[in-house]
């Protein structure tokens, strides 16, 4: 009976030490890995946070191609003028595999060339593999005739 | 004085005295390459892959002397190498050609190993390290592709890395770490560069060493049922010399190809014309495709609808790809018959079924049969039927060869894959629907035949 309790005591002491060792090793590993993981995780991309005004160059492209892709807060935004000459803005990143979409004025659709995905002018999927609609943004003509894109979804 | 040493003077004697290398030579002389039931050509493919890898290291280091990663330098430095540096075009051409040839010989090596069941015990680790090396080779191809920072590589990388996001829970974080930001930018290139020239080579050296070490330790796998044969060719010098000759031939072929077609054969996924510099703000254009060895995944992704079983299509598709790859890695444990040293016709047929499956998807992704990437259903159907005919043709030839020459008698799985291809390509049914039906029907047939055959184990070819 005595030796049995002795054994159990030894056993619990042993497993306690094992647990301590395991915790120590895990802690050590975590303290090594944590900085590395943080180091590898990129910071959120910098850039203008408010509404973005299109540059002269971009306006020219918008005029010529009827669409232009502009960087807003680290995102690619498609700005285009629809058949009724209204300015619109959509996230340019295809929801399928992330290709950059384009506006096809002739068919009045947003087209992704990568796997032939099609969206309507509100960003809703018409055909092809994209699983979700494109988020909408706001593009407005300002007082001086410039174009401003607001990075909030409409 | 040691009697084992054949020569005791000169550098050899000096080294032997200090490091005892004559037993090593002796060991290599006694090591034999099994000769027997199957042609020896399959034994050379690993060495060939290794040779192309060595070419990659040499030309890679040479390219590093001029290449400068950076927004305004990546594209420019590659352009400089290809147009200004004396023989720069040749070094780059050899690096690209050798990369493709390496992956080709690796794939053939892997399939021959698979079909000959060389993975069976005790060589599971050889298979597993080999599979790891296959993954590394794909990683090399994928990361190296972005380094010239041209339009095509930029878009292909955007699409390729995007798939990471479908990993549950940590997918988005993995995507960020891989790209160094939300999108593919020059930060992505820096990360890929580090991977391409430091991380992957280090891992690769480790895996190659293990792969070679276990092969040296166990010898090459003899054909099934030839375990007792004493037939063999000494590894050194007989086999090594043949290897050397083959390497010489490979080098000649490599140099000729690089000289004649410095920008590649212009096949889908196999050209490296520099083209325009990457512009992250340009829309994608049609025909953006990865390199040929990724085409089957590219095509499979296209076959999936946006949503399926409450998940997003691409997610389901990549899950499927991972399951397939995982099962491929675990083949030594799945193939119970080969484990017991018996023939396993089922797994031979699995090998062929996989080959047909990949062939069809790869051909379809290459838009075989039409001039431009189709954008409507009618053109897609033409491509599908064209590819189905070609795949069925290839399958017909290989199946007849298997039947008459190798006396194979088990064709259930390859037949299932071919039925799938025919119903999709020739009849025009949806790839996914027919695929699912084929899987279910095959599973039922397998279970039924397994039940009826469990009594008559001895009947196998
Ligand atoms: S990435 Fe746009 S359709 Fe595939």
XYZ file of C-alpha atoms and ligand atoms in Angstrom:
619
model
C 0.000 0.000 0.000
C 2.807 2.323 0.966
C 4.801 1.665 -2.148
C 1.694 2.239 -4.220
C 1.126 5.758 -2.869
C 4.810 6.351 -3.267
C 4.573 5.323 -6.914
C 1.577 7.541 -7.540
C 3.331 10.454 -5.913
C 6.350 9.865 -8.109
C 4.071 9.595 -11.079
C 2.307 12.886 -10.448
C 5.596 14.621 -9.734
C 6.986 13.251 -12.970
C 4.005 14.289 -15.056
C 4.033 17.697 -13.407
C 7.672 18.160 -14.403
C 6.867 16.947 -17.905
C 4.075 19.480 -18.125
C 6.428 22.225 -16.925
C 9.002 21.221 -19.491
C 6.415 21.155 -22.245
C 5.106 24.583 -21.272
C 8.629 25.944 -21.154
C 9.459 24.580 -24.582
C 6.224 25.947 -26.043
C 6.856 29.338 -24.481
C 10.376 29.392 -25.805
C 9.231 28.437 -29.294
C 6.466 31.030 -29.233
C 8.858 33.772 -28.169
C 11.128 32.892 -31.073
C 8.343 32.558 -33.624
C 6.263 35.554 -32.618
C 8.745 38.227 -33.761
C 9.365 36.322 -37.005
C 5.656 36.070 -37.742
C 5.138 39.736 -36.948
C 8.148 40.618 -39.079
C 6.741 38.756 -42.060
C 3.231 40.164 -41.744
C 3.179 43.283 -43.908
C 1.979 46.592 -42.510
C -1.298 47.911 -43.919
C -0.457 49.741 -47.105
C 0.008 53.451 -46.694
C -1.512 55.950 -49.046
C -4.111 58.677 -49.055
C -6.936 57.725 -46.748
C -9.580 60.230 -47.768
C -11.169 60.803 -51.164
C -8.693 60.648 -54.032
C -8.654 63.152 -56.844
C -7.778 61.854 -60.280
C -4.634 63.261 -61.860
C -4.614 64.927 -65.271
C -3.073 61.822 -66.762
C -5.790 59.637 -65.279
C -8.509 61.971 -66.489
C -7.101 61.773 -69.981
C -7.184 57.985 -69.879
C -10.747 58.107 -68.547
C -11.677 60.315 -71.446
C -10.043 58.145 -74.050
C -10.743 54.626 -72.796
C -13.942 55.490 -70.915
C -12.342 53.890 -67.852
C -9.253 54.177 -65.712
C -7.856 52.178 -62.816
C -6.631 54.221 -59.895
C -4.970 53.268 -56.623
C -7.055 54.271 -53.626
C -5.864 53.233 -50.188
C -3.842 50.385 -51.566
C -6.800 49.147 -53.597
C -7.278 49.225 -57.329
C -10.464 51.075 -58.184
C -12.084 51.050 -61.605
C -13.559 54.429 -62.508
C -15.691 54.525 -65.636
C -18.363 56.566 -67.297
C -21.446 54.528 -68.113
C -23.550 54.890 -71.285
C -25.565 57.677 -69.580
C -22.273 59.527 -68.975
C -22.534 58.973 -65.228
C -19.325 58.368 -63.348
C -19.166 55.139 -61.435
C -16.537 53.319 -59.408
C -16.087 49.642 -58.585
C -13.399 47.616 -56.952
C -11.204 46.565 -59.884
C -10.170 43.322 -58.281
C -12.155 40.427 -59.712
C -13.757 38.418 -56.915
C -12.753 35.198 -58.618
C -8.971 35.102 -58.616
C -8.118 38.741 -58.276
C -7.344 39.813 -61.833
C -7.863 43.447 -62.721
C -11.209 43.914 -64.467
C -11.998 46.405 -67.225
C -14.971 48.280 -68.565
C -16.126 47.277 -72.032
C -17.998 50.372 -73.312
C -19.412 48.599 -76.385
C -21.266 45.988 -74.329
C -21.695 48.085 -71.194
C -20.301 45.321 -68.995
C -17.383 44.940 -66.652
C -15.207 42.175 -67.980
C -12.464 40.108 -66.408
C -10.175 38.714 -69.067
C -8.603 36.039 -66.905
C -11.464 33.546 -66.910
C -14.043 35.485 -68.829
C -16.040 36.728 -65.858
C -18.720 39.360 -66.563
C -20.365 41.848 -64.206
C -23.046 44.439 -64.807
C -22.359 48.104 -64.184
C -23.442 47.785 -60.551
C -20.868 45.067 -60.065
C -23.336 42.155 -60.015
C -22.100 38.920 -61.577
C -23.626 38.272 -64.998
C -21.696 35.185 -66.031
C -18.475 33.338 -65.541
C -16.782 32.071 -62.411
C -16.735 35.102 -60.048
C -18.511 34.125 -56.822
C -19.349 37.594 -55.468
C -20.232 41.038 -56.841
C -17.633 43.780 -57.049
C -17.885 46.266 -54.164
C -19.140 49.693 -55.252
C -17.435 52.983 -54.560
C -18.426 56.564 -55.126
C -16.982 58.641 -57.939
C -18.136 62.223 -58.343
C -17.397 65.194 -60.517
C -16.222 68.003 -58.243
C -16.770 71.736 -58.695
C -13.602 72.309 -60.731
C -14.409 69.541 -63.180
C -12.074 67.034 -61.526
C -13.095 63.550 -60.455
C -13.002 62.371 -56.857
C -13.193 58.772 -55.695
C -14.330 58.111 -52.165
C -13.003 54.919 -50.646
C -16.309 54.069 -48.967
C -18.611 51.534 -50.396
C -21.787 53.114 -51.650
C 49.356 -1.348 -44.341
C 45.870 -1.612 -45.656
C 45.396 -4.205 -48.338
C 42.043 -2.849 -49.466
C 43.581 0.132 -51.195
C 44.336 -0.606 -54.812
C 46.770 2.287 -55.160
C 48.656 3.849 -52.317
C 50.628 6.641 -53.952
C 49.596 10.033 -55.218
C 46.703 12.175 -54.151
C 44.431 9.180 -53.822
C 46.810 7.514 -51.420
C 47.207 10.715 -49.446
C 43.455 11.129 -49.116
C 42.853 7.455 -48.473
C 45.390 7.407 -45.670
C 43.653 10.274 -43.937
C 40.001 9.726 -44.705
C 39.756 6.072 -45.683
C 37.912 6.521 -48.955
C 38.769 3.207 -50.590
C 35.913 1.378 -48.830
C 33.596 3.900 -50.443
C 34.923 3.103 -53.897
C 34.715 -0.566 -53.039
C 31.114 -0.074 -51.943
C 30.208 1.685 -55.174
C 31.871 -1.046 -57.186
C 29.748 -3.666 -55.504
C 26.604 -1.685 -55.743
C 24.482 -2.915 -58.586
C 21.731 -1.472 -60.667
C 19.089 -4.169 -61.096
C 18.512 -5.350 -64.623
C 15.386 -7.177 -65.501
C 11.815 -6.976 -66.496
C 11.616 -3.321 -67.452
C 13.768 -1.169 -69.718
C 16.692 0.544 -68.040
C 15.745 3.940 -69.398
C 13.623 4.564 -66.287
C 16.704 4.375 -64.080
C 18.321 7.356 -65.757
C 15.576 9.922 -65.279
C 16.463 10.861 -61.721
C 20.049 11.521 -62.712
C 18.838 13.540 -65.655
C 16.680 15.689 -63.389
C 19.670 16.205 -61.138
C 21.753 17.262 -64.108
C 19.239 19.926 -65.106
C 19.134 21.091 -61.509
C 22.906 21.546 -61.543
C 22.514 23.587 -64.742
C 19.940 25.687 -62.902
C 22.344 26.450 -60.085
C 25.178 27.415 -62.418
C 23.104 29.614 -64.730
C 21.156 30.961 -61.752
C 24.334 32.150 -60.064
C 25.459 33.709 -63.343
C 22.152 35.552 -63.720
C 22.492 36.818 -60.152
C 25.621 38.705 -61.192
C 23.460 41.143 -63.151
C 19.920 40.787 -61.857
C 18.733 43.515 -59.486
C 15.357 43.081 -57.859
C 13.423 46.338 -57.691
C 10.557 48.360 -59.100
C 12.784 50.125 -61.597
C 15.480 47.496 -61.968
C 14.011 43.990 -62.179
C 12.633 44.270 -65.674
C 15.448 46.531 -66.803
C 18.220 44.252 -65.589
C 16.715 41.204 -67.286
C 16.329 43.268 -70.432
C 19.976 44.259 -70.095
C 21.035 40.640 -69.633
C 19.061 39.531 -72.660
C 20.137 42.323 -74.993
C 23.456 43.815 -73.884
C 25.491 41.382 -71.815
C 27.620 39.143 -74.058
C 25.934 35.736 -74.106
C 23.449 37.003 -71.543
C 20.647 35.800 -73.797
C 22.215 32.346 -73.793
C 22.544 32.123 -70.027
C 18.944 33.221 -69.594
C 17.770 30.868 -72.336
C 19.575 27.927 -70.739
C 18.136 28.798 -67.333
C 14.618 28.811 -68.765
C 15.004 25.758 -70.955
C 16.698 23.780 -68.248
C 13.904 24.680 -65.837
C 11.286 23.265 -68.182
C 13.330 20.205 -69.050
C 14.015 19.586 -65.374
C 10.324 19.600 -64.539
C 9.611 17.374 -67.540
C 12.172 14.769 -66.592
C 11.029 15.025 -62.976
C 7.450 14.316 -63.974
C 8.416 11.393 -66.206
C 10.661 10.099 -63.412
C 7.807 10.341 -60.953
C 5.332 8.570 -63.194
C 7.767 5.799 -64.124
C 8.508 5.271 -60.429
C 4.807 5.166 -59.787
C 3.957 2.771 -62.599
C 6.814 0.413 -61.720
C 5.806 0.509 -58.033
C 9.321 1.441 -56.962
C 7.691 3.215 -54.007
C 6.830 -0.059 -52.300
C 8.529 -0.933 -49.017
C 11.233 -0.315 -48.031
C 11.416 2.732 -50.296
C 8.525 4.853 -49.010
C 10.873 7.624 -47.950
C 12.416 7.817 -51.401
C 8.949 8.401 -52.808
C 8.070 10.941 -50.147
C 11.287 12.967 -50.531
C 10.835 12.752 -54.279
C 7.323 14.109 -53.939
C 8.708 16.903 -51.768
C 11.252 17.706 -54.456
C 8.445 17.843 -56.992
C 6.739 20.445 -54.810
C 9.990 22.382 -54.491
C 10.449 22.312 -58.262
C 6.971 23.781 -58.715
C 7.877 26.420 -56.138
C 11.027 27.275 -58.051
C 9.042 27.626 -61.247
C 6.352 29.750 -59.648
C 8.710 32.118 -57.820
C 11.156 32.444 -60.699
C 8.352 33.325 -63.060
C 7.685 36.658 -61.349
C 11.299 37.837 -61.207
C 11.446 39.503 -64.673
C 8.547 41.699 -63.514
C 6.806 41.684 -66.868
C 3.106 41.961 -67.560
C 2.376 38.294 -68.053
C 4.241 37.147 -64.972
C 2.601 39.864 -62.920
C -0.931 38.763 -63.769
C -0.152 35.078 -63.596
C 1.274 35.606 -60.117
C -1.758 37.639 -59.033
C -4.022 34.793 -60.030
C -1.718 32.091 -58.721
C -1.215 33.571 -55.267
C -4.875 34.411 -54.934
C -5.730 30.766 -54.396
C -3.995 30.879 -51.007
C -6.894 32.906 -49.626
C -9.154 29.878 -49.714
C -7.218 28.193 -46.905
C -9.562 28.221 -43.910
C -8.904 30.685 -41.055
C -5.314 31.691 -41.850
C -5.794 32.019 -45.614
C -5.842 35.787 -45.697
C -2.834 36.068 -43.433
C -0.928 33.594 -45.612
C -1.819 35.654 -48.649
C -0.486 38.797 -46.977
C 2.758 37.108 -45.985
C 3.224 35.632 -49.422
C 2.553 38.875 -51.263
C 3.989 41.254 -48.719
C 0.719 43.202 -48.909
C -2.835 42.963 -50.156
C -1.854 42.899 -53.799
C 1.054 41.696 -55.860
C 3.570 44.526 -55.693
C 7.314 44.831 -55.796
C 7.259 43.588 -52.184
C 5.975 40.301 -53.545
C 8.914 40.180 -55.885
C 11.351 40.687 -52.988
C 9.792 37.791 -51.122
C 9.755 35.556 -54.165
C 13.344 36.486 -54.873
C 14.443 35.465 -51.387
C 12.530 32.232 -51.813
C 13.901 31.525 -55.249
C 17.572 32.086 -54.520
C 17.892 31.207 -50.824
C 15.044 29.372 -49.129
C 14.094 26.911 -51.868
C 17.711 26.010 -52.743
C 18.454 25.286 -49.074
C 15.405 23.071 -48.647
C 16.144 21.492 -51.996
C 19.700 20.569 -51.029
C 18.432 18.936 -47.884
C 15.795 16.940 -49.705
C 18.086 15.919 -52.568
C 20.689 14.710 -50.076
C 18.115 12.606 -48.258
C 16.687 11.319 -51.530
C 20.140 10.285 -52.789
C 21.253 8.960 -49.444
C 18.337 6.565 -49.117
C 18.800 5.473 -52.717
C 22.505 4.819 -52.155
C 21.715 2.947 -48.982
C 19.032 0.706 -50.472
C 19.954 0.570 -54.113
C 17.495 1.068 -56.895
C 14.253 -0.804 -56.748
C 14.253 -4.092 -58.647
C 11.146 -5.003 -60.615
C 8.427 -6.764 -58.625
C 9.072 -10.525 -58.411
C 12.696 -10.159 -59.433
C 13.969 -9.970 -55.897
C 16.066 -13.092 -56.157
C 17.658 -12.353 -59.503
C 21.411 -11.894 -59.389
C 21.255 -9.958 -62.583
C 22.747 -6.497 -62.243
C 25.056 -3.874 -63.593
C 27.820 -2.471 -61.377
C 26.972 1.091 -60.400
C 30.591 2.117 -60.723
C 31.964 2.496 -63.294
C 29.435 0.940 -65.712
C 26.267 2.786 -64.694
C 28.025 5.991 -63.711
C 29.681 6.195 -67.111
C 26.360 5.767 -68.866
C 24.949 8.486 -66.652
C 27.822 10.737 -67.627
C 27.243 10.091 -71.312
C 23.581 10.891 -70.892
C 24.448 14.152 -69.170
C 26.658 15.077 -72.065
C 23.802 14.429 -74.453
C 21.465 16.475 -72.255
C 23.890 19.371 -72.246
C 24.121 19.282 -76.022
C 20.361 19.184 -76.417
C 19.971 21.987 -73.872
C 22.516 24.214 -75.580
C 21.017 23.573 -79.015
C 17.503 24.385 -77.856
C 18.686 27.536 -76.088
C 20.560 28.608 -79.174
C 17.769 27.905 -81.656
C 14.870 29.075 -79.511
C 16.194 31.467 -76.886
C 12.654 32.558 -75.993
C 11.138 29.112 -75.830
C 9.093 26.997 -78.206
C 6.138 29.405 -77.974
C 3.861 26.679 -76.718
C 1.193 27.540 -74.151
C 2.905 28.019 -70.812
C 6.322 27.539 -72.357
C 7.704 30.819 -73.566
C 9.676 33.519 -71.878
C 9.584 36.495 -74.196
C 10.077 39.469 -71.903
C 7.187 41.521 -73.312
C 5.992 44.673 -71.595
C 6.915 45.691 -68.084
C 4.396 44.904 -65.365
C 1.864 47.635 -64.692
C -0.294 46.942 -61.639
C -2.879 49.454 -62.865
C -3.465 47.909 -66.277
C -6.464 45.632 -66.765
C -5.782 41.965 -67.345
C -5.949 40.716 -70.891
C -7.172 37.369 -72.272
C -4.825 34.443 -72.439
C -3.120 34.935 -69.088
C -1.963 31.481 -68.235
C 0.512 29.935 -65.872
C 3.341 27.704 -67.001
C 2.367 24.397 -68.546
C 2.763 22.306 -65.400
C 0.141 24.426 -63.634
C -2.276 24.442 -66.547
C -4.345 21.526 -65.277
C -5.117 23.362 -62.032
C -5.861 26.514 -64.010
C -8.326 24.585 -66.171
C -9.899 22.778 -63.245
C -10.531 26.133 -61.571
C -12.314 27.254 -64.716
C -14.599 24.208 -64.666
C -15.964 25.021 -61.224
C -19.074 27.176 -60.834
C -18.948 30.249 -58.575
C -20.644 28.432 -55.725
C -20.854 24.792 -54.859
C -22.113 22.975 -51.775
C -22.238 26.188 -49.761
C -18.618 26.980 -50.505
C -17.009 29.124 -53.151
C -16.139 27.209 -56.331
C -12.402 27.886 -56.269
C -12.283 26.784 -52.653
C -13.847 23.418 -53.455
C -11.586 23.065 -56.462
C -8.410 23.708 -54.513
C -9.571 21.379 -51.783
C -9.947 18.727 -54.459
C -6.470 19.459 -55.829
C -5.010 19.129 -52.344
C -6.801 15.850 -51.720
C -5.521 14.500 -55.041
C -1.964 15.625 -54.320
C -2.137 14.237 -50.794
C -3.308 10.837 -52.010
C -0.530 10.864 -54.580
C 2.028 11.427 -51.819
C 0.518 8.594 -49.763
C 0.485 6.023 -52.564
C 3.113 3.780 -50.905
C 0.684 3.315 -48.030
C -2.449 3.080 -50.149
C -1.138 0.390 -52.447
C -1.573 -2.620 -50.180
C -0.680 -5.205 -52.798
C 2.628 -3.648 -53.739
C 3.329 -3.451 -50.019
C 3.239 -7.226 -49.971
C 5.466 -7.420 -53.055
C 2.603 -8.418 -55.339
C 1.579 -6.899 -58.631
C -1.032 -4.214 -58.198
C -2.795 -3.740 -61.521
C -5.248 -1.325 -59.926
C -2.497 1.152 -59.157
C -0.965 0.771 -62.590
C -4.334 1.780 -63.918
C -4.521 4.651 -61.429
C -1.273 5.929 -62.935
C -2.677 5.875 -66.455
C -5.972 7.363 -65.346
C -4.093 10.255 -63.755
C -2.078 10.752 -66.940
C -5.258 10.982 -69.061
C -6.935 13.265 -66.544
C -3.973 15.667 -66.557
C -3.508 15.453 -70.330
C -7.065 16.439 -71.070
C -7.083 19.391 -68.697
C -3.688 20.609 -69.874
C -4.709 20.410 -73.525
C -7.975 22.158 -72.831
C -6.211 24.934 -70.969
C -3.925 25.388 -73.972
C -6.969 26.080 -76.162
C -6.012 23.312 -78.521
C -7.853 23.554 -81.821
C -8.638 27.271 -81.877
C -6.500 30.262 -82.721
C -7.495 32.571 -79.871
C -8.700 32.022 -76.335
C -12.440 31.364 -76.722
C -14.776 33.753 -74.982
C -18.070 32.060 -75.782
C -19.554 28.668 -75.085
C -19.539 27.467 -78.686
C -15.791 27.979 -79.067
C -15.171 26.388 -75.664
C -17.122 23.342 -76.804
C -14.968 23.077 -79.930
C -11.838 23.132 -77.779
C -13.308 20.503 -75.463
C -14.163 18.113 -78.281
C -10.826 18.605 -79.976
C -8.954 17.897 -76.752
C -11.171 14.906 -76.017
C -10.313 13.376 -79.409
C -6.601 13.890 -78.873
C -6.709 12.470 -75.341
C -8.774 9.485 -76.493
C -6.261 8.924 -79.273
C -3.354 8.919 -76.856
C -5.318 6.670 -74.523
C -6.120 4.273 -77.365
C -2.474 3.850 -78.276
C -1.293 3.434 -74.681
C -4.107 1.043 -73.822
C -3.403 -1.181 -76.828
C 0.287 -1.197 -75.905
C -0.591 -2.098 -72.347
C -2.945 -4.855 -73.475
C -0.775 -6.564 -76.068
C 2.761 -5.772 -75.009
C 2.495 -5.711 -71.231
C -0.532 -7.983 -70.930
C -2.367 -5.639 -68.615
C -5.944 -6.701 -67.975
C -7.262 -4.103 -65.572
C -8.609 -0.932 -67.147
C -11.529 0.110 -64.981
C -10.174 3.409 -63.692
C -8.645 4.634 -66.910
C -11.891 3.674 -68.640
C -13.813 5.772 -66.113
C -11.627 8.816 -66.730
C -11.913 8.362 -70.486
C -15.698 8.036 -70.287
C -15.739 11.256 -68.322
C -13.634 12.988 -70.981
C -15.750 11.612 -73.826
C -19.066 12.585 -72.234
C -17.787 16.067 -71.541
C -15.843 16.707 -74.719
C -17.818 14.805 -77.323
C -21.355 14.778 -75.932
C -21.027 18.210 -74.368
C -22.100 17.579 -70.785
C -20.733 19.715 -67.994
C -17.287 18.638 -66.852
C -18.188 18.722 -63.213
C -21.524 16.906 -63.426
C -20.169 14.065 -65.516
C -17.145 13.971 -63.243
C -19.287 13.520 -60.161
C -21.422 10.864 -61.851
C -18.337 8.988 -63.034
C -16.837 9.028 -59.549
C -20.027 7.660 -58.011
C -20.508 4.941 -60.639
C -16.846 3.896 -60.420
C -17.038 3.743 -56.650
C -20.085 1.472 -56.863
C -18.433 -0.791 -59.439
C -15.279 -0.964 -57.346
C -17.166 -1.923 -54.204
C -19.215 -4.578 -55.983
C -16.211 -6.071 -57.778
C -14.221 -5.886 -54.552
C -16.921 -7.877 -52.757
C -17.173 -10.521 -55.452
C -13.430 -10.809 -55.823
C -12.501 -10.948 -52.178
C -12.907 -14.722 -52.363
C -10.747 -15.203 -55.431
C -7.595 -13.320 -54.454
C -5.235 -15.289 -56.614
C -6.510 -14.025 -59.969
C -4.347 -11.057 -60.851
C -2.144 -10.195 -63.719
S -10.021 36.251 -62.066
Fe -11.676 37.247 -62.939
S -12.750 35.651 -63.833
Fe -11.123 34.612 -62.878
